[in-house]
Coordinates of C-alpha atoms (C1' of nucleotides) in Angstrom, one line a residue:
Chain A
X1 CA 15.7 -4.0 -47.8
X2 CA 15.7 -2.2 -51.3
X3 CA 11.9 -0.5 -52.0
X4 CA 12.6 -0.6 -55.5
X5 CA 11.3 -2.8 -57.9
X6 CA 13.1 -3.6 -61.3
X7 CA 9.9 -2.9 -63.0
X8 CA 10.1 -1.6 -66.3
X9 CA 7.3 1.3 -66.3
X10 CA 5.9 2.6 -69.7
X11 CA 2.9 4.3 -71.4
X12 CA 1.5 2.9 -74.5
X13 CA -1.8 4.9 -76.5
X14 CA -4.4 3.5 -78.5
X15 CA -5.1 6.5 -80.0
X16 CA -8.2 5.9 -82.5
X17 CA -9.9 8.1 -85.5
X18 CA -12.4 7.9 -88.0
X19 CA -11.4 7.8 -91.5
X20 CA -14.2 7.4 -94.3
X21 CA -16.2 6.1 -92.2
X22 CA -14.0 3.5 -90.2
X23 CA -12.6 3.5 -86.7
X24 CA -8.8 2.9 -87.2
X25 CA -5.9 3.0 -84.4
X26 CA -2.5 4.9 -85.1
X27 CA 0.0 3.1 -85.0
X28 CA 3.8 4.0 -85.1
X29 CA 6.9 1.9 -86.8
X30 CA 9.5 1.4 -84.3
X31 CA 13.3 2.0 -85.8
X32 CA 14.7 0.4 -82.2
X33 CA 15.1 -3.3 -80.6
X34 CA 13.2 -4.7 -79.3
X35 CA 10.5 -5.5 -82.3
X36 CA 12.8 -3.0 -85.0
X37 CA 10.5 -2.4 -88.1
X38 CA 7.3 -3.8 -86.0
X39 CA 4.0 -1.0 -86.2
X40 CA 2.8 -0.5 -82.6
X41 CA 1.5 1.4 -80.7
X42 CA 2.9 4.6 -79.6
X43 CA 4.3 4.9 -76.6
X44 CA 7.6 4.9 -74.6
X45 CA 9.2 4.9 -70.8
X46 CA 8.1 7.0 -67.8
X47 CA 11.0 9.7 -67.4
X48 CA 10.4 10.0 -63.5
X49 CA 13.1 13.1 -63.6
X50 CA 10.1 15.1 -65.9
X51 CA 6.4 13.5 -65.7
X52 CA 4.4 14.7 -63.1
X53 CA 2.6 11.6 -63.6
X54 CA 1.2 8.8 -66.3
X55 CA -0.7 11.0 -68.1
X56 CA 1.8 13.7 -68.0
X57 CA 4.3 10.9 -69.6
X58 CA 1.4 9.9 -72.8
X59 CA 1.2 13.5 -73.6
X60 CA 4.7 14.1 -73.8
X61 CA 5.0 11.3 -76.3
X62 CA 2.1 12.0 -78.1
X63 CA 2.8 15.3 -78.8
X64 CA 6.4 13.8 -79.9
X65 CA 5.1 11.1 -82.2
X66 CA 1.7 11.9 -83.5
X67 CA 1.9 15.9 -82.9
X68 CA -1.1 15.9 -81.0
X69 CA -2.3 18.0 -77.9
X70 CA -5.2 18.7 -76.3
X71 CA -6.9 15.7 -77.4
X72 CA -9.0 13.9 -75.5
X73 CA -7.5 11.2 -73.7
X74 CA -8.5 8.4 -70.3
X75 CA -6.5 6.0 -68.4
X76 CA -7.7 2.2 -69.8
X77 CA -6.1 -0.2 -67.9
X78 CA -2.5 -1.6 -67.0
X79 CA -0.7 -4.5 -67.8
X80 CA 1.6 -6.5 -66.6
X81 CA 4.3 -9.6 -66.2
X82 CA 7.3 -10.9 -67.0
X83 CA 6.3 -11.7 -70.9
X84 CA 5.2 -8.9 -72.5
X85 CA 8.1 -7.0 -73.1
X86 CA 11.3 -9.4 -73.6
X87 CA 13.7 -7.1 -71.9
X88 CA 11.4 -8.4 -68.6
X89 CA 9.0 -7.4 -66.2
X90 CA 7.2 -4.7 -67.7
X91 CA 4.1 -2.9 -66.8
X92 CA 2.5 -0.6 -69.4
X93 CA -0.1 1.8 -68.5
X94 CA -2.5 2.0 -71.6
X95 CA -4.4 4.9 -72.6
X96 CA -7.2 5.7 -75.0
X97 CA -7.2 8.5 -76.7
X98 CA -10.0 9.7 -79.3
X99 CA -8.9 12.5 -82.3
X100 CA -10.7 14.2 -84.8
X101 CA -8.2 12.3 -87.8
X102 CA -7.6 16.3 -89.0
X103 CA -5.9 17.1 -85.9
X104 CA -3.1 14.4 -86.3
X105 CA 0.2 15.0 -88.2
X106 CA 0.7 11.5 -90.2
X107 CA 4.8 11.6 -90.6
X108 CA 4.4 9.0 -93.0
X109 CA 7.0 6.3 -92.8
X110 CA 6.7 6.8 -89.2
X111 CA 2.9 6.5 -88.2
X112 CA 0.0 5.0 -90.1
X113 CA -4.0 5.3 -88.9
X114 CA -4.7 1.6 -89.7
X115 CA -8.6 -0.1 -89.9
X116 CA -8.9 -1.9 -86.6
X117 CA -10.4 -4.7 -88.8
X118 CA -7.2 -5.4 -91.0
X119 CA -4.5 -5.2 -87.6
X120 CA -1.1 -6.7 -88.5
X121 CA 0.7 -8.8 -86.2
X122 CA 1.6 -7.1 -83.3
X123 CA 4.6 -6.8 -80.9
X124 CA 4.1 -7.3 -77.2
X125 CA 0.3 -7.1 -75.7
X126 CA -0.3 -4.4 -78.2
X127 CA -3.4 -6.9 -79.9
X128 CA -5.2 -7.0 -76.5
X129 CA -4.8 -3.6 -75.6
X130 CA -6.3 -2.4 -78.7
X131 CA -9.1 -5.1 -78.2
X132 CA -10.0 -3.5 -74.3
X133 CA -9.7 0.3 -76.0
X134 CA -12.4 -0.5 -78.4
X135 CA -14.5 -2.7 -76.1
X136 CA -14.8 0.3 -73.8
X137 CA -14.9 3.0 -76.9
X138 CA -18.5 0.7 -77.8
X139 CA -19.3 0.4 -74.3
X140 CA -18.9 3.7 -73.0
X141 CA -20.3 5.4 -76.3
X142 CA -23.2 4.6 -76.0
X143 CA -24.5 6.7 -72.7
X144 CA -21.6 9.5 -73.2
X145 CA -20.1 12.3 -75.7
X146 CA -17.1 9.9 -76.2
X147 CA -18.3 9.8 -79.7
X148 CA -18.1 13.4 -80.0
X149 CA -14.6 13.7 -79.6
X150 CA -13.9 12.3 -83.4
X151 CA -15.0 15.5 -84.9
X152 CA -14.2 19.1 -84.7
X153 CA -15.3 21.5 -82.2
X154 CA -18.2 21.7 -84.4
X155 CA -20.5 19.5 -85.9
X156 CA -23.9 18.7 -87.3
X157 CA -26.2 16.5 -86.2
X158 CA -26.1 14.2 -88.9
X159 CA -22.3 14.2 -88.5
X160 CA -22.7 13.3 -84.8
X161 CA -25.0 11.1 -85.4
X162 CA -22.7 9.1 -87.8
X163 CA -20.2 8.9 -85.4
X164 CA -22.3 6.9 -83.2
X165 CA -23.0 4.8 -85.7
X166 CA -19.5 4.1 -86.2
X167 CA -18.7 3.7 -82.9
X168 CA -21.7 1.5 -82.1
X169 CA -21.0 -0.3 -85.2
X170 CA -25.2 -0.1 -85.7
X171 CA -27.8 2.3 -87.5
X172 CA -29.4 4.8 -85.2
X173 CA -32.8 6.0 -86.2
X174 CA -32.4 9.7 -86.8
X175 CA -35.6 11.0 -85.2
X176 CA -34.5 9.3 -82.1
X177 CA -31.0 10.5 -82.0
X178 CA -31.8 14.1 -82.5
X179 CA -35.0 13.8 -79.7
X180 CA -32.2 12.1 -77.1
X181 CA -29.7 14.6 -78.0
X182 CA -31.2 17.7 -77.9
X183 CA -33.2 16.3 -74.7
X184 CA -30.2 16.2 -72.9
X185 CA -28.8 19.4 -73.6
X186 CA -25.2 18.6 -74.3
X187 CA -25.2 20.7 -77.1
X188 CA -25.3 24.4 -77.7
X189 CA -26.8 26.0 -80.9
X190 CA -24.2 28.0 -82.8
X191 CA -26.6 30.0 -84.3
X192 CA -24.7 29.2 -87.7
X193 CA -25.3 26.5 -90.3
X194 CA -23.2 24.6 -92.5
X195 CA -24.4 24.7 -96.6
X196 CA -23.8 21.8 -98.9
X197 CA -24.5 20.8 -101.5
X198 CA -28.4 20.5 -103.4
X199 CA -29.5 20.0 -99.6
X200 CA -31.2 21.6 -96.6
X201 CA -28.0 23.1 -94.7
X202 CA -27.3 21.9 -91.2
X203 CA -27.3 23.3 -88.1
X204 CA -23.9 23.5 -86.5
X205 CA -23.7 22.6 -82.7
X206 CA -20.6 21.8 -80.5
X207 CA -20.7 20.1 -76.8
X208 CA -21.7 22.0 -73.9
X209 CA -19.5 20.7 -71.8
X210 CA -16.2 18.3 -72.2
X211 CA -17.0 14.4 -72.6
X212 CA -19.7 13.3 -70.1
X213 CA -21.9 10.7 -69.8
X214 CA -25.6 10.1 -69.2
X215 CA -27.5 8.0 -67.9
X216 CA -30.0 7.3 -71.1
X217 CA -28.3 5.0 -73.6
X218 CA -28.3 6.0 -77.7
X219 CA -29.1 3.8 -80.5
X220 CA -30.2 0.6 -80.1
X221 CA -30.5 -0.7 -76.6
X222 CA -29.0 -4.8 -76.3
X223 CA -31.6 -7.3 -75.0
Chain B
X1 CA 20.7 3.9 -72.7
X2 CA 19.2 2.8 -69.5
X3 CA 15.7 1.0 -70.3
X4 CA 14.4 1.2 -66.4
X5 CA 13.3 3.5 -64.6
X6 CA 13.4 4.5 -61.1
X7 CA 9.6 4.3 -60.0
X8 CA 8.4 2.5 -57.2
X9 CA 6.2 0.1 -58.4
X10 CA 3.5 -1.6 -55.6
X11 CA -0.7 -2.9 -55.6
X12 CA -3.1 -1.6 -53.5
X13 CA -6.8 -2.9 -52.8
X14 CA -9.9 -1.4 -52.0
X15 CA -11.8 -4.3 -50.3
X16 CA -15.5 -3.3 -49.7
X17 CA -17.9 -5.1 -47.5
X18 CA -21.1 -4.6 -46.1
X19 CA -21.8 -4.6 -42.2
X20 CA -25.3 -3.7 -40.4
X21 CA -25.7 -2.4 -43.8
X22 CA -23.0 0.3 -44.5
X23 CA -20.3 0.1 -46.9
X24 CA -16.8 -0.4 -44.9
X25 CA -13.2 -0.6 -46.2
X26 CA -10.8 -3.1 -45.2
X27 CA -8.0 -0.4 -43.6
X28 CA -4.6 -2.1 -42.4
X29 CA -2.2 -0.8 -39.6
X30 CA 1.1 0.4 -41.0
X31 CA 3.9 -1.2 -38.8
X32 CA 6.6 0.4 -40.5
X33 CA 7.8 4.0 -42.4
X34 CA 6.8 5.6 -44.0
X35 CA 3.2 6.7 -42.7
X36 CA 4.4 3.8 -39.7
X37 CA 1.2 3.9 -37.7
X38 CA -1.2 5.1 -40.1
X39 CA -4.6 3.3 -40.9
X40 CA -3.9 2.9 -44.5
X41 CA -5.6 0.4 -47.6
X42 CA -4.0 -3.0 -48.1
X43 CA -1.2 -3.3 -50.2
X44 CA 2.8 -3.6 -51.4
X45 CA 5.4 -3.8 -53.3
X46 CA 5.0 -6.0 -56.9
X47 CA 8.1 -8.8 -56.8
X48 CA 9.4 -9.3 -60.1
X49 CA 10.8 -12.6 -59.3
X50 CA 7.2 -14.2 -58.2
X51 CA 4.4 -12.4 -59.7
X52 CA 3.3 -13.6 -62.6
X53 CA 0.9 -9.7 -63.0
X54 CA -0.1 -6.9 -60.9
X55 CA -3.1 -8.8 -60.1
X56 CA -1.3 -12.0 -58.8
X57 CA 0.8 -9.1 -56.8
X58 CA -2.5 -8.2 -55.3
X59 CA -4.1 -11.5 -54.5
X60 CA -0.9 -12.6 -52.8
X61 CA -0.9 -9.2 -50.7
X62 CA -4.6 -9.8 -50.0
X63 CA -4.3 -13.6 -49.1
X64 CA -1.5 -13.0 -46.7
X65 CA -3.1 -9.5 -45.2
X66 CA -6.3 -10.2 -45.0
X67 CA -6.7 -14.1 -45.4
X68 CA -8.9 -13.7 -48.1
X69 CA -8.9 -15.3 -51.3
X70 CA -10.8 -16.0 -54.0
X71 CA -12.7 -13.3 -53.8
X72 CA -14.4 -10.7 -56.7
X73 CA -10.9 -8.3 -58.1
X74 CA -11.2 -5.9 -60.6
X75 CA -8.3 -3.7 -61.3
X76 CA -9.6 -0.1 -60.8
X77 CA -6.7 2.5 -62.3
X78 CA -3.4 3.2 -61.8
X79 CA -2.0 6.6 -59.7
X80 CA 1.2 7.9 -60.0
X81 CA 3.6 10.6 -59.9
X82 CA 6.3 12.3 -57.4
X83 CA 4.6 12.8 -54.9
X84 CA 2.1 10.3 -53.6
X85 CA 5.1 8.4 -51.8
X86 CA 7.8 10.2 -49.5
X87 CA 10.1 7.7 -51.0
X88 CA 10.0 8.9 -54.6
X89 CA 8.5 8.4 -58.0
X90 CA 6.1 5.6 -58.0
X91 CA 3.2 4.0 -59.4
X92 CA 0.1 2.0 -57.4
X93 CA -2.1 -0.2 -59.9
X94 CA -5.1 0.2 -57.6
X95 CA -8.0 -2.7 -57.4
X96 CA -11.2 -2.6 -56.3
X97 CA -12.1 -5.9 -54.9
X98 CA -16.0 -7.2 -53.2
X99 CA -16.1 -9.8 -50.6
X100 CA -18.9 -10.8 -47.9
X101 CA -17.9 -9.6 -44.7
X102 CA -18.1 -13.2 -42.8
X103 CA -15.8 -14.5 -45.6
X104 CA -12.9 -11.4 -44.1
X105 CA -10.3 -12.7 -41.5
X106 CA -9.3 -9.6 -39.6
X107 CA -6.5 -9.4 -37.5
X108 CA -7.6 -6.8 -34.6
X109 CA -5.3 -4.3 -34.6
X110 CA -3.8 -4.8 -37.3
X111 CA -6.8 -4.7 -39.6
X112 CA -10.1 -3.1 -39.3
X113 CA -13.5 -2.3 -41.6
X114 CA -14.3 0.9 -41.2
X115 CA -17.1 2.8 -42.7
X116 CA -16.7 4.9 -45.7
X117 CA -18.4 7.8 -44.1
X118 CA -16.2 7.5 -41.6
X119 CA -12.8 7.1 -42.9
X120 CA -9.5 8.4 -40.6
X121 CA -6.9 10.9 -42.0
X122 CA -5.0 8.4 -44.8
X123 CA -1.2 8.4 -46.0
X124 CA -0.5 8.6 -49.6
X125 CA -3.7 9.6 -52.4
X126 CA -5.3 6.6 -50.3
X127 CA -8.5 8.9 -50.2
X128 CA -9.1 9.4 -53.5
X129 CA -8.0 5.8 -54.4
X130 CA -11.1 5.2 -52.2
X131 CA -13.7 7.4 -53.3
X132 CA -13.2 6.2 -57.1
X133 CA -13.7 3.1 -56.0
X134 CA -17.0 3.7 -54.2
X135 CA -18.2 6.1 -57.3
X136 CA -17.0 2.6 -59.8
X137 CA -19.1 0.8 -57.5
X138 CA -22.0 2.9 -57.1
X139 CA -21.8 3.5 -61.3
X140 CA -21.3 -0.2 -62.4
X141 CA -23.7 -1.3 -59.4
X142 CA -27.5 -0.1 -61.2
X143 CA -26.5 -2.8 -64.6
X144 CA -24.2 -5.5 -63.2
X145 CA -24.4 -7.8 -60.7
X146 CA -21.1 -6.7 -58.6
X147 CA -23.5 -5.7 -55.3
X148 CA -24.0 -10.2 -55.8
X149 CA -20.6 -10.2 -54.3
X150 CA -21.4 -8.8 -51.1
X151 CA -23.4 -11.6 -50.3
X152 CA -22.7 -15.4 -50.3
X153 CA -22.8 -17.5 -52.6
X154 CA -26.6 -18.6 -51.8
X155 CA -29.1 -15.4 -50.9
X156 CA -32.6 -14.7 -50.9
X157 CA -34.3 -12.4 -53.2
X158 CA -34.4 -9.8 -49.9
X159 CA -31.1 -9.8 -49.1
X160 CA -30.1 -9.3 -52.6
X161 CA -31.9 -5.9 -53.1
X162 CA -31.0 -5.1 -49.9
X163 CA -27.1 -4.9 -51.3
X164 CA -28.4 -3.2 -54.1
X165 CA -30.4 -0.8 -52.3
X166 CA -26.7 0.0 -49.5
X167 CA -24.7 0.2 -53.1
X168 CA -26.9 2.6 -54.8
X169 CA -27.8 4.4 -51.9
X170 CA -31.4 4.3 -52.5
X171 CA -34.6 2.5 -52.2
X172 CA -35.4 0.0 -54.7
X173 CA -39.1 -0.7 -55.4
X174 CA -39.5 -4.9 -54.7
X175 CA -41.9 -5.5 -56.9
X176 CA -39.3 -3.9 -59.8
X177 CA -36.3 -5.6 -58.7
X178 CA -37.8 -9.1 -58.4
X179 CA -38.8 -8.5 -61.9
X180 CA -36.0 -7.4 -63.5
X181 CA -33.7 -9.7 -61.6
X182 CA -35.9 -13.0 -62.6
X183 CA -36.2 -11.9 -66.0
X184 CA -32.4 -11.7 -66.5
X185 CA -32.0 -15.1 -65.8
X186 CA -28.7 -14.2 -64.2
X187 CA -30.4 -16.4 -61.0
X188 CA -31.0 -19.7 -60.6
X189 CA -33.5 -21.1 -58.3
X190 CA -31.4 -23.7 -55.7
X191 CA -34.9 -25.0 -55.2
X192 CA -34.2 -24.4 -51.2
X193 CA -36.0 -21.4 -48.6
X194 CA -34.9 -20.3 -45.9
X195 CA -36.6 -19.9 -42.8
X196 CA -37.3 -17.2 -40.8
X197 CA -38.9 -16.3 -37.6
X198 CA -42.8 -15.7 -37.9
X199 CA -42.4 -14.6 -41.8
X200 CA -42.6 -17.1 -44.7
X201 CA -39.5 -18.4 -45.6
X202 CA -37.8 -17.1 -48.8
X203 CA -36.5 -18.5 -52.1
X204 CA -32.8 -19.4 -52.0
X205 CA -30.8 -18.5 -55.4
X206 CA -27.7 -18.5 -56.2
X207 CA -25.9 -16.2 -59.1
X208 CA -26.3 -18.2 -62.7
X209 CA -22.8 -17.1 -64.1
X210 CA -19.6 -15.1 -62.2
X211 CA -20.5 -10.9 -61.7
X212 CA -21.3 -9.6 -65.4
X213 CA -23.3 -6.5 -66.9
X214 CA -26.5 -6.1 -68.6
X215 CA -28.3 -3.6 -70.1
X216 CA -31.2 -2.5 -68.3
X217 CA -30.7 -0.9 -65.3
X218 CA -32.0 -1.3 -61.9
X219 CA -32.8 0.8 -58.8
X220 CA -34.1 4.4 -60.0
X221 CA -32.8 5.9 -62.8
X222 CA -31.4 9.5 -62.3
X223 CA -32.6 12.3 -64.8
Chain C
dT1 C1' -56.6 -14.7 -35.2
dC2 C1' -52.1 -11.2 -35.7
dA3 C1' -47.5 -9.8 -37.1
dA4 C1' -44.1 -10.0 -40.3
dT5 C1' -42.0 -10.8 -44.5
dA6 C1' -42.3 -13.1 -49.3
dG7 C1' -44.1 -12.6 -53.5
dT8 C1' -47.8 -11.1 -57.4
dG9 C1' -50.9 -8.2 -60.3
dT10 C1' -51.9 -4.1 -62.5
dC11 C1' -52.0 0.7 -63.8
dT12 C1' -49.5 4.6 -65.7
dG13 C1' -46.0 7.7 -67.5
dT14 C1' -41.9 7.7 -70.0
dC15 C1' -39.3 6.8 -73.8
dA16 C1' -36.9 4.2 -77.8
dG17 C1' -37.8 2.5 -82.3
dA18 C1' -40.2 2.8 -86.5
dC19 C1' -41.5 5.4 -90.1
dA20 C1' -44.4 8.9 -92.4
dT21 C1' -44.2 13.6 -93.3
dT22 C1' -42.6 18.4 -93.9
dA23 C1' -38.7 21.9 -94.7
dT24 C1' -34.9 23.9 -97.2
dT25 C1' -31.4 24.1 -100.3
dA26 C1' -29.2 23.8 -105.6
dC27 C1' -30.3 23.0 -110.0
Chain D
dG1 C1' -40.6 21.1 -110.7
dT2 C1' -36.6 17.1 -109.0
dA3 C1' -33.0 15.4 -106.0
dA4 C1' -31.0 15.3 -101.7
dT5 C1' -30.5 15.9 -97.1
dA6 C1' -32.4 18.2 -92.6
dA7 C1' -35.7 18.1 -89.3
dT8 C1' -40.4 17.1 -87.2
dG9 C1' -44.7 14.4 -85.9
dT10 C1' -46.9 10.5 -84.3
dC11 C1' -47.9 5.7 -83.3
dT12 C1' -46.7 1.7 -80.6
dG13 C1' -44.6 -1.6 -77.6
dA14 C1' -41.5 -2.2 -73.7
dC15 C1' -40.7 -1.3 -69.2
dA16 C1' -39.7 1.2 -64.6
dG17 C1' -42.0 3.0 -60.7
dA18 C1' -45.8 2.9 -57.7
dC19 C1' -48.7 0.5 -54.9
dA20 C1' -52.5 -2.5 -53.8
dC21 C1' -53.0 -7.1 -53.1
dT22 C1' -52.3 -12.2 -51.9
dA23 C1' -49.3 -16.0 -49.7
dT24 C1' -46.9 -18.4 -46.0
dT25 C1' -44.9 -18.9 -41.9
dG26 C1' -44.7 -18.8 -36.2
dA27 C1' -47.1 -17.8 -32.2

DNA sequence: TCAATAGTGTCTGTCAGACATTATTAC
DNA sequence: GTAATAATGTCTGACAGACACTATTGA
């Protein structure tokens, strides 16, 4: 009895920035049938002669088609069936990703960072996948530093604190952002401050420790 | 160019229960290689030609191992790499999946619940497929209603904080829980009791809409 | 009556949201 | 001084935890 399936196994990234004040998803224009001259999402096969595992495989292409490393990236779900991918049963392991929008090389003509409000139409499941990544992006953000992982290494307060905003896609009161934060200690003073223009300057912070979570919830609270 | 790959693509299932009030896992006896003998968790190979998803892959596995159907599935991640199976590259789309234990149809010897303290030397990364499912289930446990799915459909108030209480592994105050839980209106009143010896008899409710999340949490908070 | 469990009432500390106020910079 | 943003102080309502209290059954 053969233990193989005929399974066709691939990665696929939602990797998502913000960009003047908008969450947008990178997409990539694929020069290859099936979907030639369709934007999607970047991703490709699992080479089982190289990847030590899923994750090893998104890297790998990632660092191939946006030029990013060491970004912060988590397994979001799989998906599956004989549809989604006309050459036939497929099963794509999706990933989110979350990049500081610096960090990425843009080969233009190649990749775009697109508004997740103003999607075109999309090849395979692509839609949907981008859908769960930003449903758990708002979820998860706010009771962890997922937010944080949009800026640099480091950051204000008011700069963090916009980020949630974005993500949560809601003001957050200011007084009670900087209270949580600080209350949790997941950020370390840098000592340093960063001057701007006719204002106070900032303090400059960066995370503690990688992207956690916590148990208290930021901004506004559902219900 | 070859579009498939050679990976090994199969479910597996991490069905949870509760019995005399511990948390057990559904463990099946492997009849054949590899691992032939092992206690290992339920699951196979995903058939192209039948399976319409992973997750009809799984049901069908769990239906026919297990005689259970119909029961709470969510999937819970996927684990992959060279290593995890003597037979070569390949992927397991792992799902975590709730049932009440009466509703289980185990096949002695061939099937057994054992206790998640208590867990036997297992084949493949079958241990840590385990232990993320219990830490998903303790996490997602305090602001959803997934310990509901231990019990049957109808349950008293009692019986209800008592799954919470084996989920989160701690004491939950009545008085709190009966008012959190009512004021959720995620229960509706059958209008029924249920007798008991010398004790008056309980409320009997019955979940308002399938497992979902909500805000507030219940059980202690940590920090 | 008692034993046992079901269910309610109430106090208190914590904390999020609101918003007024002060601080620090450039000009 | 003004403008602009950074940061703090304080009030209030909501609610979780604690726990005392009442209710309903069988014997």
């Amino acid at each position: 009895m053969s233990i193989g399936t005929a399974a066709i196994c691939t990665v696929d990234a939602v990797v998502l920035s913000i960009v003047n004040g908008e969450l947008k998803v990178l997409l990539h224009w694929r020069p290859k049938q099936p979907f030639e001259g369709y934007w999607a999402l970047p991703g490709g096969f699992i080479h089982v002669d190289e990847d030590a595992d899923a994750e090893s495989t998104m890297r790998r292409i990632l660092t191939d088609k946006a030029g990013v490393s060491g970004l912060y990236l988590e397994q979001l779900a799989t998906y599956s069936g004989p549809d989604r991918d006309p050459r036939g049963w497929s099963i794509s392991i999706a990933h989110l990703a979350l990049v500081p929008a610096a960090e990425l090389t843009i080969d233009e003509g190649k990749a775009a960072l697109v508004s997740i409000d103003d999607l075109p139409e999309l090849p395979f499941d692509h839609g949907k996948i981008i859908e769960d990544a930003v449903a758990r992006l708002r979820g998860k953000g706010a009771y962890s530093t997922l937010p944080a992982s949009f800026l640099g290494k480091d950051f204000t307060l008011t700069e963090m604190q916009s980020a949630y905003e974005i993500v949560l896609g809601a003001r957050v009161d200011a007084s009670s952002f900087r209270r949580k934060v600080l209350s949790l200690g997941i950020l370390t003073d840098t000592g340093r401050s960063r001057q701007g223009d006719n204002r106070r300057p900032a303090k400059v912070y960066r995370l503690t420790e990688a992207v956690g979570t916590f148990d208290r919830t930021l901004g506004h609270s559902a219900g």
